[in-house]
XYZ file of C-alpha atoms in Angstrom:
182
model
C -75.053 -101.679 -22.988
C -72.356 -99.301 -21.713
C -74.395 -96.209 -22.593
C -77.449 -97.518 -20.752
C -75.346 -98.267 -17.661
C -73.860 -94.773 -17.776
C -77.319 -93.246 -18.173
C -78.701 -95.225 -15.211
C -75.743 -94.235 -13.047
C -76.251 -90.587 -13.964
C -79.953 -90.815 -13.117
C -79.174 -92.442 -9.753
C -76.575 -89.787 -8.998
C -79.042 -87.049 -9.938
C -81.526 -88.487 -7.427
C -78.798 -88.582 -4.787
C -78.035 -84.914 -5.391
C -81.715 -83.989 -5.162
C -82.173 -85.811 -1.864
C -78.925 -84.407 -0.411
C -79.744 -80.772 -1.156
C -81.784 -80.037 2.032
C -79.138 -81.548 4.293
C -76.357 -79.691 2.491
C -78.324 -76.470 2.870
C -78.836 -77.021 6.611
C -75.120 -77.450 7.148
C -74.196 -74.556 4.852
C -76.631 -72.314 6.714
C -75.259 -73.456 10.081
C -71.754 -72.579 8.891
C -72.577 -69.237 7.282
C -75.792 -67.985 8.941
C -76.653 -66.353 5.647
C -79.431 -67.868 3.541
C -78.164 -66.488 0.225
C -74.581 -67.579 0.857
C -75.726 -71.021 2.035
C -77.766 -71.419 -1.147
C -74.759 -70.346 -3.237
C -72.502 -72.860 -1.463
C -74.987 -75.668 -2.037
C -75.411 -74.731 -5.688
C -71.646 -74.628 -6.196
C -71.291 -77.968 -4.381
C -73.934 -79.655 -6.507
C -72.497 -78.214 -9.706
C -68.997 -79.451 -8.888
C -70.324 -82.845 -7.797
C -72.267 -83.234 -11.034
C -69.283 -82.243 -13.155
C -66.937 -84.630 -11.347
C -69.262 -87.477 -10.381
C -67.217 -89.864 -12.499
C -64.306 -89.331 -10.054
C -66.259 -90.858 -7.166
C -64.749 -94.267 -6.587
C -66.892 -95.572 -3.716
C -70.657 -95.030 -4.183
C -71.165 -95.694 -0.455
C -69.146 -92.549 0.308
C -71.302 -90.214 -1.820
C -72.635 -88.277 1.162
C -69.222 -87.688 2.745
C -67.851 -86.805 -0.698
C -70.555 -84.148 -1.151
C -69.804 -82.639 2.266
C -66.084 -82.622 1.426
C -66.843 -80.669 -1.747
C -68.978 -78.231 0.238
C -66.191 -77.821 2.819
C -63.807 -76.903 0.019
C -66.335 -74.453 -1.434
C -66.718 -72.899 2.036
C -62.941 -72.548 2.365
C -62.726 -71.001 -1.103
C -65.392 -68.494 -0.128
C -63.429 -67.479 2.972
C -60.309 -67.052 0.918
C -62.166 -64.694 -1.407
C -64.059 -62.804 1.286
C -62.372 -62.140 4.596
C -65.181 -60.104 6.167
C -68.115 -61.679 7.976
C -71.587 -60.376 8.575
C -72.799 -59.702 12.127
C -75.966 -61.713 12.731
C -76.486 -61.188 16.466
C -79.748 -59.314 15.855
C -81.192 -61.987 13.589
C -84.303 -63.702 14.902
C -86.518 -66.347 13.405
C -90.150 -65.185 13.420
C -92.726 -67.646 14.639
C -96.309 -66.844 13.638
C -99.398 -68.714 14.849
C -97.381 -70.908 17.251
C -98.434 -72.421 20.513
C -96.589 -71.353 23.641
C -94.434 -74.481 23.698
C -93.448 -74.043 20.069
C -92.551 -70.429 20.814
C -90.278 -71.503 23.651
C -88.620 -74.114 21.443
C -88.139 -71.517 18.761
C -86.520 -69.126 21.235
C -84.221 -71.880 22.437
C -83.263 -72.734 18.861
C -82.435 -69.063 18.219
C -80.236 -68.968 21.332
C -78.426 -72.116 20.274
C -77.933 -70.804 16.726
C -76.531 -67.541 18.099
C -74.196 -69.412 20.386
C -73.006 -71.619 17.525
C -72.520 -68.515 15.371
C -70.125 -67.100 17.980
C -67.864 -70.143 17.763
C -64.747 -70.023 15.571
C -65.337 -71.451 12.097
C -63.458 -74.715 12.746
C -65.397 -75.450 15.921
C -68.669 -74.423 14.256
C -68.058 -76.860 11.401
C -67.232 -79.767 13.696
C -70.121 -79.225 16.130
C -72.688 -78.948 13.336
C -71.435 -82.040 11.533
C -71.137 -84.228 14.654
C -73.885 -82.996 16.981
C -76.501 -81.795 14.519
C -76.030 -84.001 11.479
C -74.747 -87.095 13.295
C -71.551 -87.780 11.360
C -68.886 -89.872 13.095
C -65.511 -88.376 14.026
C -63.877 -90.338 11.208
C -66.365 -89.038 8.638
C -65.912 -85.456 9.854
C -62.156 -85.916 9.705
C -62.491 -87.031 6.095
C -64.958 -84.288 5.169
C -62.881 -81.455 6.633
C -59.519 -82.963 5.775
C -58.189 -82.774 9.349
C -56.951 -85.456 11.785
C -59.471 -87.220 14.044
C -57.700 -85.835 17.114
C -58.299 -82.314 15.845
C -61.973 -83.140 15.335
C -62.243 -84.374 18.910
C -60.401 -81.406 20.433
C -62.426 -78.860 18.417
C -65.630 -80.618 19.408
C -64.645 -80.636 23.071
C -63.793 -76.912 22.973
C -66.983 -76.111 21.054
C -69.188 -77.989 23.512
C -67.493 -76.322 26.488
C -67.924 -72.890 24.896
C -71.584 -73.575 24.107
C -72.154 -74.737 27.670
C -70.564 -71.541 29.012
C -72.671 -69.384 26.681
C -76.007 -71.173 27.117
C -76.011 -72.340 30.728
C -76.327 -68.855 32.290
C -79.321 -68.124 30.021
C -80.988 -71.410 30.931
C -80.212 -71.226 34.672
C -83.246 -69.003 35.296
C -86.159 -71.259 36.275
C -88.544 -71.404 33.348
C -91.076 -73.958 32.302
C -90.760 -75.523 28.914
C -88.274 -77.516 26.891
C -84.852 -78.146 28.342
C -81.625 -78.418 26.375
C -80.563 -81.907 25.602
C -77.282 -83.164 24.325
C -77.490 -84.441 20.784
C -74.941 -87.048 19.799
């Protein structure tokens, strides 16, 4: 009976890892702005999670636990590699799009560039809270920092993004407007 329970738990955890991969990749890409590095971080995260899944005490906290592992992998990467790659010229091509989709794509590129200019700590907090919808407490747990630090980094990140994006959006143009995501 014990072996069957262990097998079922492993199968359930495998499904959890498979469903979490796209979300982990989105966050890793938002933090690194490098597709290959983001893929490497996700792979390392999933490998470590699989190897240590028996250490997870609360199954309800699987998602936060995975993001904590990825945060540690991201920190380890920065310890190994101190240089960063300049991605200001990077654009996302949009083929066969309607005009509205093109405008949304351009806005998304501007927002990604603005987020890329933020310091790493602010970039992590703003992507976890505003893009992925984690609570301040969950982000505090994931990044291993106090909740007050999460709030202050988020406040500074939002102010910096507003300063960077508002002048670009002040010109009267038709199309999608920025909205605050909480």
